[in-house]
Coordinates of C-alpha atoms and ligand atoms in Angstrom, one line a residue:
X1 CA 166.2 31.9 -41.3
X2 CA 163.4 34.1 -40.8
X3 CA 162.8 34.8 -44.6
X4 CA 162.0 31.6 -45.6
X5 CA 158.8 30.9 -47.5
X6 CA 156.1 29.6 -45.1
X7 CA 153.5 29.9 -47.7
X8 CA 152.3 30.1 -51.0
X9 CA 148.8 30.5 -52.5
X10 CA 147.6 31.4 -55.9
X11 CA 143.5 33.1 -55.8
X12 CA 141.8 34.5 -59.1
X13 CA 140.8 38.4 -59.2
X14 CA 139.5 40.5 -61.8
X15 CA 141.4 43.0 -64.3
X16 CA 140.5 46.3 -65.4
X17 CA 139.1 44.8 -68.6
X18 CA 136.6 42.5 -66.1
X19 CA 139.1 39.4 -67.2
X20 CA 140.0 37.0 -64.6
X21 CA 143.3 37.4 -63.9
X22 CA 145.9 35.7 -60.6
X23 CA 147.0 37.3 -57.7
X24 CA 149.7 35.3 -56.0
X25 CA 150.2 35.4 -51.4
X26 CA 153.6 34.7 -50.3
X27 CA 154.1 34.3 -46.4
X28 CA 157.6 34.1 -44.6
X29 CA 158.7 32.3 -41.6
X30 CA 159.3 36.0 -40.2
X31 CA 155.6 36.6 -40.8
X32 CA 156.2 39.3 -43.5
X33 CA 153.7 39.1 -46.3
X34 CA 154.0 40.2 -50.3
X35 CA 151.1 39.8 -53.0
X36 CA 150.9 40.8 -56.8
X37 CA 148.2 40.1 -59.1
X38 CA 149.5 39.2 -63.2
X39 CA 148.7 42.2 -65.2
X40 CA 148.0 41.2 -69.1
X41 CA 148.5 42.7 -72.5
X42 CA 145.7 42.8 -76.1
X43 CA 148.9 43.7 -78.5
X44 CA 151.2 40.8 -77.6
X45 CA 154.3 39.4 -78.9
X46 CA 154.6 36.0 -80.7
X47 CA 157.6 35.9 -78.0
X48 CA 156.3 36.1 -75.0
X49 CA 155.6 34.3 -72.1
X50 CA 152.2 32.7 -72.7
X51 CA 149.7 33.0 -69.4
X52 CA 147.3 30.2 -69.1
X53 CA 143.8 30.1 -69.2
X54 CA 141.2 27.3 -69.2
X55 CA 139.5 28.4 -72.6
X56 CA 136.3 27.2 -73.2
X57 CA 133.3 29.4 -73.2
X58 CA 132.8 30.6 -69.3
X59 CA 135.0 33.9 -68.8
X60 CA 134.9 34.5 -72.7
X61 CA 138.2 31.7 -72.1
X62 CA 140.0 33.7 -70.3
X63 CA 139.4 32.0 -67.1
X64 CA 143.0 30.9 -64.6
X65 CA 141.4 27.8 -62.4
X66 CA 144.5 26.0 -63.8
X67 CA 146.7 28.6 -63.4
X68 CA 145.5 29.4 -59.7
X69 CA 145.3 25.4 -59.1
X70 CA 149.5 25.2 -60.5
X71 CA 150.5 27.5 -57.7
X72 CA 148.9 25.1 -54.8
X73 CA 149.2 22.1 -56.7
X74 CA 153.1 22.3 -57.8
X75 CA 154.8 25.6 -57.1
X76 CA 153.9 26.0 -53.4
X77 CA 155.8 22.8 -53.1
X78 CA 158.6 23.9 -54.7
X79 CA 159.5 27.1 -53.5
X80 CA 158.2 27.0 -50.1
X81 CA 161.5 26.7 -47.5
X82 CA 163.6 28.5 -50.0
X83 CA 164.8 32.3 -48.8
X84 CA 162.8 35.2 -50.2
X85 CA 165.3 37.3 -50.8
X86 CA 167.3 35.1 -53.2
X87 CA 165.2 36.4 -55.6
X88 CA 167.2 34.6 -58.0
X89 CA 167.3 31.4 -56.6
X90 CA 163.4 31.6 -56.6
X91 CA 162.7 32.7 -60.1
X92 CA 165.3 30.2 -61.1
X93 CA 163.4 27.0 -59.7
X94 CA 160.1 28.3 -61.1
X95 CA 161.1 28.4 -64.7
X96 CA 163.1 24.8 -63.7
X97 CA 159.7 23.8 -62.5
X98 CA 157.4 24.6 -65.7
X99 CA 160.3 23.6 -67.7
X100 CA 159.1 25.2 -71.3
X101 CA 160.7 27.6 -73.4
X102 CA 157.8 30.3 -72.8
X103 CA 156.3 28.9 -69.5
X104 CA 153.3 27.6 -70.9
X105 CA 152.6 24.2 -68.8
X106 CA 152.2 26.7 -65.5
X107 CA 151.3 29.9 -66.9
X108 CA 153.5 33.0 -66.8
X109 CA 150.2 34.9 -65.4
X110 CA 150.9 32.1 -62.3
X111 CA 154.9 32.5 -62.2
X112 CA 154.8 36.4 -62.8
X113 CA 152.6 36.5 -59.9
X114 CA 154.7 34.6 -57.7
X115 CA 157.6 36.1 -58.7
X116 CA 156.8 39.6 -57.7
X117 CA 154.9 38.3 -54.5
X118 CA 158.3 36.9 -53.7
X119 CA 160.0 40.1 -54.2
X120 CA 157.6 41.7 -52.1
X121 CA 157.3 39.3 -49.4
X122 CA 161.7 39.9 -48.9
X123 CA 160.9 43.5 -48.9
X124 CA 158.7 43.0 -46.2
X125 CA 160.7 41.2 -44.7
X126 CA 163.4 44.1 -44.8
X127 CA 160.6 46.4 -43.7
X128 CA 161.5 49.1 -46.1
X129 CA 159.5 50.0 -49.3
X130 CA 159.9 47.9 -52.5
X131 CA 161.3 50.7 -54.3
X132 CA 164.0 50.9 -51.5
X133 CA 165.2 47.2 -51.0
X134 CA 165.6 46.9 -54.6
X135 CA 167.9 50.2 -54.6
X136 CA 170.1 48.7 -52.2
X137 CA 171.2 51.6 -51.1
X138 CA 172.2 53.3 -54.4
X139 CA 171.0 56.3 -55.2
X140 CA 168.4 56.5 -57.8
X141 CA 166.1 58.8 -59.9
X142 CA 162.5 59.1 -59.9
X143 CA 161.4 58.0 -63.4
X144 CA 160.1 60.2 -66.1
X145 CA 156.1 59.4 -67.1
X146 CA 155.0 59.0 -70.8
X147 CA 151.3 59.3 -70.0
X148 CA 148.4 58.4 -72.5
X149 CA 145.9 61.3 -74.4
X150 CA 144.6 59.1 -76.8
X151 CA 144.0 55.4 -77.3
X152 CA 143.5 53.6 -80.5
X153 CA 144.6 50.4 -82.2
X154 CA 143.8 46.9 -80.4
X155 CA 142.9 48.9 -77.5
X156 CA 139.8 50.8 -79.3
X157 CA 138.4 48.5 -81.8
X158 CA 141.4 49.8 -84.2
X159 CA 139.7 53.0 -84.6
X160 CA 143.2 54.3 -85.2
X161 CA 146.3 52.4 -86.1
X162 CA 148.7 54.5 -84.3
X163 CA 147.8 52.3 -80.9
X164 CA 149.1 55.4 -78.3
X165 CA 149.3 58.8 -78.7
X166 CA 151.0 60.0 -75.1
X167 CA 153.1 62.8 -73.8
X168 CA 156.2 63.1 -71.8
X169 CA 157.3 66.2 -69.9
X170 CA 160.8 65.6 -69.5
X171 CA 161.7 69.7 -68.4
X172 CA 159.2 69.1 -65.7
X173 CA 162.1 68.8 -62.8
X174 CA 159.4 66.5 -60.5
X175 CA 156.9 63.4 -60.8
X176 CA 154.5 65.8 -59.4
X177 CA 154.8 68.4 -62.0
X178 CA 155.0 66.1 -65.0
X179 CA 151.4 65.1 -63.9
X180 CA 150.3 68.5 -63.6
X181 CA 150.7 69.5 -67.3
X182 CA 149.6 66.2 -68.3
X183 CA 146.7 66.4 -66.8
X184 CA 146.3 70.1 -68.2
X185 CA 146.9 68.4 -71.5
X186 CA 144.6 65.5 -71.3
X187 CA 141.6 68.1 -70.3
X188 CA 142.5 70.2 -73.6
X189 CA 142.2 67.4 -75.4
X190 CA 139.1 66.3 -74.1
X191 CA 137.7 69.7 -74.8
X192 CA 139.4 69.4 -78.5
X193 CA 137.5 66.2 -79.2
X194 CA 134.4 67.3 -77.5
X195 CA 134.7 70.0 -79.9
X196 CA 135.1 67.9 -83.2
X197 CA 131.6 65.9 -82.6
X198 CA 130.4 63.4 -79.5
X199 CA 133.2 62.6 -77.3
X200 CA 133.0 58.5 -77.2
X201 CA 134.4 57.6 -74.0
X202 CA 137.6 55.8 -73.3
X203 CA 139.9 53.3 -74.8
X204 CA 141.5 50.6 -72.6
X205 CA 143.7 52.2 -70.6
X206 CA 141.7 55.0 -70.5
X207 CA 142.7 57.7 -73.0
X208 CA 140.2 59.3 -74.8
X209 CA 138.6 57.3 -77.3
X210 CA 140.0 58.6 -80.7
X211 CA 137.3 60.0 -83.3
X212 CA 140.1 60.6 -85.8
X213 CA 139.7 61.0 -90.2
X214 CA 143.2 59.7 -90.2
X215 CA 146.5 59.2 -87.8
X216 CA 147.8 62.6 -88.7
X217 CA 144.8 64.3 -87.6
X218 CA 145.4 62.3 -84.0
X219 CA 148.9 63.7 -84.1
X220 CA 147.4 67.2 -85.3
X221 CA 145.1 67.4 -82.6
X222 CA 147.2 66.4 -79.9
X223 CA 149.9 69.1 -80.9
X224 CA 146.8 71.5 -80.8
X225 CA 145.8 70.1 -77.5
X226 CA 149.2 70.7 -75.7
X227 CA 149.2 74.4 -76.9
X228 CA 146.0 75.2 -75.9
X229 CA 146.7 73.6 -72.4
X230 CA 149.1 76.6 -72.3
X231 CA 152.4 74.4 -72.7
X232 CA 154.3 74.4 -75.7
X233 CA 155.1 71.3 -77.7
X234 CA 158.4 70.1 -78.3
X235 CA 159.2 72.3 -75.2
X236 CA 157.7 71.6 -71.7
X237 CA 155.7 68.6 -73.9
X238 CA 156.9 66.2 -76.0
X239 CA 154.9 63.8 -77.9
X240 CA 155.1 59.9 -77.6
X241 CA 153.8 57.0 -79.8
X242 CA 153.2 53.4 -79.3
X243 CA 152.9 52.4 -83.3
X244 CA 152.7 48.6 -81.7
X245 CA 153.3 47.9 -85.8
X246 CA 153.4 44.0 -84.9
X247 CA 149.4 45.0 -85.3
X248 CA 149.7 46.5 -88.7
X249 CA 151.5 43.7 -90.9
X250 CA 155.2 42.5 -90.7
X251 CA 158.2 42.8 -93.4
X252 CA 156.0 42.0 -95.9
X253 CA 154.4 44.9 -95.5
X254 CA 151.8 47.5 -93.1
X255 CA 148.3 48.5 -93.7
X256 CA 147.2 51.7 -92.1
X257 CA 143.7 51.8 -92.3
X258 CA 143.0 55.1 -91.5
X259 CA 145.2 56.2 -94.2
X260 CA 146.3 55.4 -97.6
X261 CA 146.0 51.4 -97.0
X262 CA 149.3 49.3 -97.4
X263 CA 152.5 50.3 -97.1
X264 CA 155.8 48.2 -97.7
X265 CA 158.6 48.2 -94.9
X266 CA 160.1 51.2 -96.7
X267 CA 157.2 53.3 -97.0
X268 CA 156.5 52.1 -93.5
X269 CA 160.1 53.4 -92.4
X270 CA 159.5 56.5 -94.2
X271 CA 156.2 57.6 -92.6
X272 CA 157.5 57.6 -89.1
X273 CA 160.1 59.4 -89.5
X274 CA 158.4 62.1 -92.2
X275 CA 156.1 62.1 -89.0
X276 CA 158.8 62.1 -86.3
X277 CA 160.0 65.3 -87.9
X278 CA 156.8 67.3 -88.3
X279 CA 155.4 66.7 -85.0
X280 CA 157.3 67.5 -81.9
X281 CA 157.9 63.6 -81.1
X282 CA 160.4 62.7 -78.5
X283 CA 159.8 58.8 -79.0
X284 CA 158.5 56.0 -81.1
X285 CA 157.3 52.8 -80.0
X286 CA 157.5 49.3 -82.4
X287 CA 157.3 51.6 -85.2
X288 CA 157.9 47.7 -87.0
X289 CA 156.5 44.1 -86.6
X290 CA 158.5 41.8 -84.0
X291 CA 160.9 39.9 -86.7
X292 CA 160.7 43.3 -89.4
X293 CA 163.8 44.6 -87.3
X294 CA 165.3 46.0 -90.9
X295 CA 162.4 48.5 -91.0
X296 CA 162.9 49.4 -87.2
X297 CA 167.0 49.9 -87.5
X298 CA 166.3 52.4 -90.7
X299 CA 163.9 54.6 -88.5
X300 CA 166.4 54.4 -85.8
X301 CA 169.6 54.9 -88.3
X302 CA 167.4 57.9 -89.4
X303 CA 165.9 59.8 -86.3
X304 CA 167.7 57.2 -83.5
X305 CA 170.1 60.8 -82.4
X306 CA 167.1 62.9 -82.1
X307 CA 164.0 60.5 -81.3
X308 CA 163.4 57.7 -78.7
X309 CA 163.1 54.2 -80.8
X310 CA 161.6 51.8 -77.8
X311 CA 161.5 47.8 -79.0
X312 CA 158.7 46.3 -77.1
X313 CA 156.9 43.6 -79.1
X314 CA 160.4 43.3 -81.0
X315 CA 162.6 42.5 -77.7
X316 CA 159.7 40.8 -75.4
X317 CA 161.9 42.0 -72.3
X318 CA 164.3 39.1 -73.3
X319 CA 167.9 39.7 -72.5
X320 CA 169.1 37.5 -75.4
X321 CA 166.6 39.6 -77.8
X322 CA 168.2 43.1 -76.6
X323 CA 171.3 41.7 -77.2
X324 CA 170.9 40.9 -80.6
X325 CA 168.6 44.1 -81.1
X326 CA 171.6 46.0 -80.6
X327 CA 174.3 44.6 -82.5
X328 CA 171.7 44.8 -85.6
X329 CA 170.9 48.8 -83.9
X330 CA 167.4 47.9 -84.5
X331 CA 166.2 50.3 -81.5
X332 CA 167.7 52.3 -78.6
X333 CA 165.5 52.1 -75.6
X334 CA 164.0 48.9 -73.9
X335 CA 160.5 48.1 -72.7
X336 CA 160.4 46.5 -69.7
X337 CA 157.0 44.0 -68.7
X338 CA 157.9 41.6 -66.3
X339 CA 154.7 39.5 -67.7
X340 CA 156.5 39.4 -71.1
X341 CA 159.9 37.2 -69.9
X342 CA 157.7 35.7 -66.8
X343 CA 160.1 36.7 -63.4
X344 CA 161.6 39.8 -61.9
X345 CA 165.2 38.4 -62.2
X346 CA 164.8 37.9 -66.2
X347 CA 163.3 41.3 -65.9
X348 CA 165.8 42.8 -64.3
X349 CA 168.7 40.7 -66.8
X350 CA 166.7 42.3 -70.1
X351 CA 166.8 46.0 -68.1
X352 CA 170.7 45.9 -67.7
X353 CA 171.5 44.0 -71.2
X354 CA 169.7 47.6 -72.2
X355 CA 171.4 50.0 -70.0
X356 CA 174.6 48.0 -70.9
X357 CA 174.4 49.2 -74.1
X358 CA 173.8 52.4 -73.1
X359 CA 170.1 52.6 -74.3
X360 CA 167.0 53.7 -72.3
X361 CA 164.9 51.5 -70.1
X362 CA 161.1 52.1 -69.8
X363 CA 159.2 49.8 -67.3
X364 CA 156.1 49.5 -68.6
X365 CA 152.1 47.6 -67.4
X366 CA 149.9 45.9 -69.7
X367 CA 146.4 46.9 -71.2
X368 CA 145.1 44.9 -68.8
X369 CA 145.9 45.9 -65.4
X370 CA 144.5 45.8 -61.8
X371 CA 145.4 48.2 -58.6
X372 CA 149.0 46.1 -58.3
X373 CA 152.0 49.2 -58.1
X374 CA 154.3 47.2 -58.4
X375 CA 156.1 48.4 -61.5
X376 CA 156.4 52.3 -59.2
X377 CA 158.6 50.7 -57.3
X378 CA 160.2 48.8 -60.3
X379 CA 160.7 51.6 -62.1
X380 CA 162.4 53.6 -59.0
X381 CA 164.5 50.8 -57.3
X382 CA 165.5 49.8 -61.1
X383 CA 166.8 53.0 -61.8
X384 CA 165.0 52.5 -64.8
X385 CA 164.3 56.5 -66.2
X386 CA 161.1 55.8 -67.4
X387 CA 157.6 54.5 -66.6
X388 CA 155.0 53.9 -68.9
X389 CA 151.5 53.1 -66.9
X390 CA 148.8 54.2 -69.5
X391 CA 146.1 57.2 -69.2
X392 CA 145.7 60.1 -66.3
X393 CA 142.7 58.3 -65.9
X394 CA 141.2 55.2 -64.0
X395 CA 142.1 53.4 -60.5
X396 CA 144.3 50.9 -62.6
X397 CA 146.4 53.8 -63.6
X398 CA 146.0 56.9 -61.4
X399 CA 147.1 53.6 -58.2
X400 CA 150.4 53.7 -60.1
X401 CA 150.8 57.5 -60.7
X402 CA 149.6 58.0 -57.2
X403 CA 152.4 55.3 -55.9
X404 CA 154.8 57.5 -57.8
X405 CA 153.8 60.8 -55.8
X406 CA 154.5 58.7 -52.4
X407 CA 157.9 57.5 -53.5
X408 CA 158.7 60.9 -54.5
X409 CA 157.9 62.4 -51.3
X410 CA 159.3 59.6 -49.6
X411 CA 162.9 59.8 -51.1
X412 CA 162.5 63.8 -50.4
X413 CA 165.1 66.7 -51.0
X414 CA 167.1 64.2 -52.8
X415 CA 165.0 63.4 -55.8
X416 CA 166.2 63.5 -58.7
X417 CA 164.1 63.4 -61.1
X418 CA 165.0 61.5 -64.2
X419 CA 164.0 64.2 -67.3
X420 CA 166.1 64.0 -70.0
X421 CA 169.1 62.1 -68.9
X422 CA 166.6 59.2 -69.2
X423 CA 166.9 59.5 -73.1
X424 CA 170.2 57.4 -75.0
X425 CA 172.6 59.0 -76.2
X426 CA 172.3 62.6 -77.5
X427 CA 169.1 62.4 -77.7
X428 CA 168.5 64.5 -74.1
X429 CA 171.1 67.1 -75.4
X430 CA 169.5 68.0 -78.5
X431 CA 166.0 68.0 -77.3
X432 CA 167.4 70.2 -74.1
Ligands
PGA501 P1 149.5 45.5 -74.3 O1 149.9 47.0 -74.8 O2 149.6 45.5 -72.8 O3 148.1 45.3 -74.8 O4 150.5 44.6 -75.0 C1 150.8 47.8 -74.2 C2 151.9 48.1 -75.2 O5 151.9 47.7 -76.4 O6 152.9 48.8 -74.8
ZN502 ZN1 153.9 48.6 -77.0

């Protein structure tokens, strides 16, 4: 069989954030060849996969010798001979192989690294574009992009709490032109905060660093900055937040800094969606800690027809913690980080338990990232509707909007692109 594994190798590579991180090599019999490098997150779950690093004080801790030596050492051993594109079969045997709950002994920054390798490795072996093979022949939309303005929360020293302030362009009818106003957009803003004192730079993924007084004035400003790119919010642009709450406190209660202090799960609720109906949001991200799902299902109860409500933290891209999610109606859309489960195939299980259900999918990278496109193609093949990839700035991020241009050309007249009827629900109808 020609698409057996031949070979596997594990090297360590360096992260946008200058953090060592693992690329994984995968050869075939066939002589087809996939790699992927383990992206990683600053605002993580309590139920995620956990990577593994060597700690210490060289690399600040964050060093993978152990996790690059796991891949030589034990997974080579174990996967090599089996077929690449029994994708399940693979990811199956490496959780078997680490054998922990949250893939701890060998490092989900080692396994998610494989994983994907794997995947691309069988789609080499197909010769057709990742994006493509996973299709199968289906026809699927190009995904809509929420794209980053502004950057705050674990991702700029906390300057904000809010931790993303993006936009989404759902009206823009291609991948091409959604980037267009957003980058219109993103030099408004940049202009807007030049204007309001020294403009500091950028924030992790490469928004502009937010010089905010409070959270509102973020939201203020970016609704200034979409008009005076000559769009109109809550029409051609739409805004979208990442609360990432899990940072801000749990059911016990939030503490805005920037604001008015601490706020109980209530008051908590309340705010977003006295926000979510001022501004012209489209969707909310963790707008509550990971285990506060009461506070998360009365901002969906509330503004869940109208507005986006995406668990991230709260479902950890576990299929067993969507399914739960929904029968409690805690959210109604799905982020999707194949670092957070550890392998494409639980991946994929966490994207349908979502679509399942009816809610939206939004495949999403990391903080930390690296030039690795994978999730383009993720995103496409998938079906998925959404991508989420960070700023309109930096090689980490511009690789993947860039990767999304090519697929769009390359699936051609017959692109559809995803817009609104990414959204659960009536929430594409009423925003129409
Ligand atoms: P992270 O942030 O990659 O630092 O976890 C991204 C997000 O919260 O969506
Ligand atoms: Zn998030």
């Amino acid at each position: 069989m020609t698409s057996r594994i031949a070979s596997v190798t594990g090297r360590q590579l360096w992260d946008s954030r200058g953090r060592p991180t693992v690329e994984a090599e995968v050869h075939l019999e066939s002589g087809a060849i996939g790699r992927s490098i383990a992206p990683a997150g600053a605002s993580r779950g309590a139920h995620e996969a956990i990577d593994l690093r060597d700690g210490g004080d060289v690399f600040g801790g964050f060093g993978v010798n152990r996790a690059v030596a796991g891949i030589g050492a034990e997974i080579a051993g174990a996967i090599t001979g089996m077929d690449a594109r029994d994708q399940a079969g693979v990811d199956n045997m490496l959780c078997d192989l680490d054998g922990t709950p949250n893939k701890a002994r060998l490092g989900a920054n080692a396994i998610v690294a494989v994983s994907m390798a794997v995947l691309h490795a069988a789609a080499a072996d197909a010769r057709e574009p990742l994006w493509r093979y996973l299709a199968d022949r289906k026809k699927v939309r190009v995904p809509l992009p929420e794209i980053q303005i502004f950057g705050g929360g674990a991702h700029a020293g906390r300057r904000t709490d809010v931790q993303d302030f993006m936009v989404m362009c759902p009206k823009a009818g291609s991948f091409r032109r959604a980037l267009e106003i957003t980058d219109d957009v993103y030099r408004a803003a940049g202009r807007l905060m030049e204007a309001k004192g020294p403009l500091s730079g950028v924030a992790d993924e490469g928004g502009w660093w937010p010089n905010f007084a409070s959270n509102e004035d973020a939201l203020d400003t970016l609704t200034r900055a979409i008009d005076a790119s000559g769009h109109r919010a809550g029409d051609d642009v739409f805004i979208s937040l990442d609360i990432a709450a899990n940072e801000l406190g749990d059911a016990d209660g939030y503490t805005l800094a920037l604001d008015d202090g601490r706020l109980s799960g209530e008051e908590m609720a309340a705010r977003i969606i006295a926000w979510s109906k001022r501004y012209p949001i489209l969707s909310i991200e963790d707008p509550a800690g990971q285990d506060d799902w009461t506070t998360m299902a009365a901002v969906t109860a509330a503004v869940g027809e109208c507005v986006q409500i995406i668990g991230d933290d709260v479902l950890v891209t576990n299929a067993a913690r969507v399914e739960r999610a929904a029968e409690a109606g805690v959210c109604n859309a799905a982020l999707i980080k194949v670092n957070q489960v550890g392998t494409v195939t639980e991946a994929k299980a966490a994207l349908n338990a979502a679509v399942a259900r009816g809610w939206g999918a939004i495949v999403s990278a990391r903080s930390g990232e690296s030039e690795d496109v994978t999730i383009a193609h993720l995103a496409t093949g998938w079906d998925a509707g959404q991508l989420k990839v960070g700023s309109f700035t930096r090689s980490e991020r511009m690789a993947k909007w860039n990767e999304m241009l090519r697929i769009e050309e390359a699936i051609g007249t017959d692109a559809e692109f995803a817009g609104f009827s990414a959204f659960a629900g009536s929430i594409g109808r009423v925003n129409a």
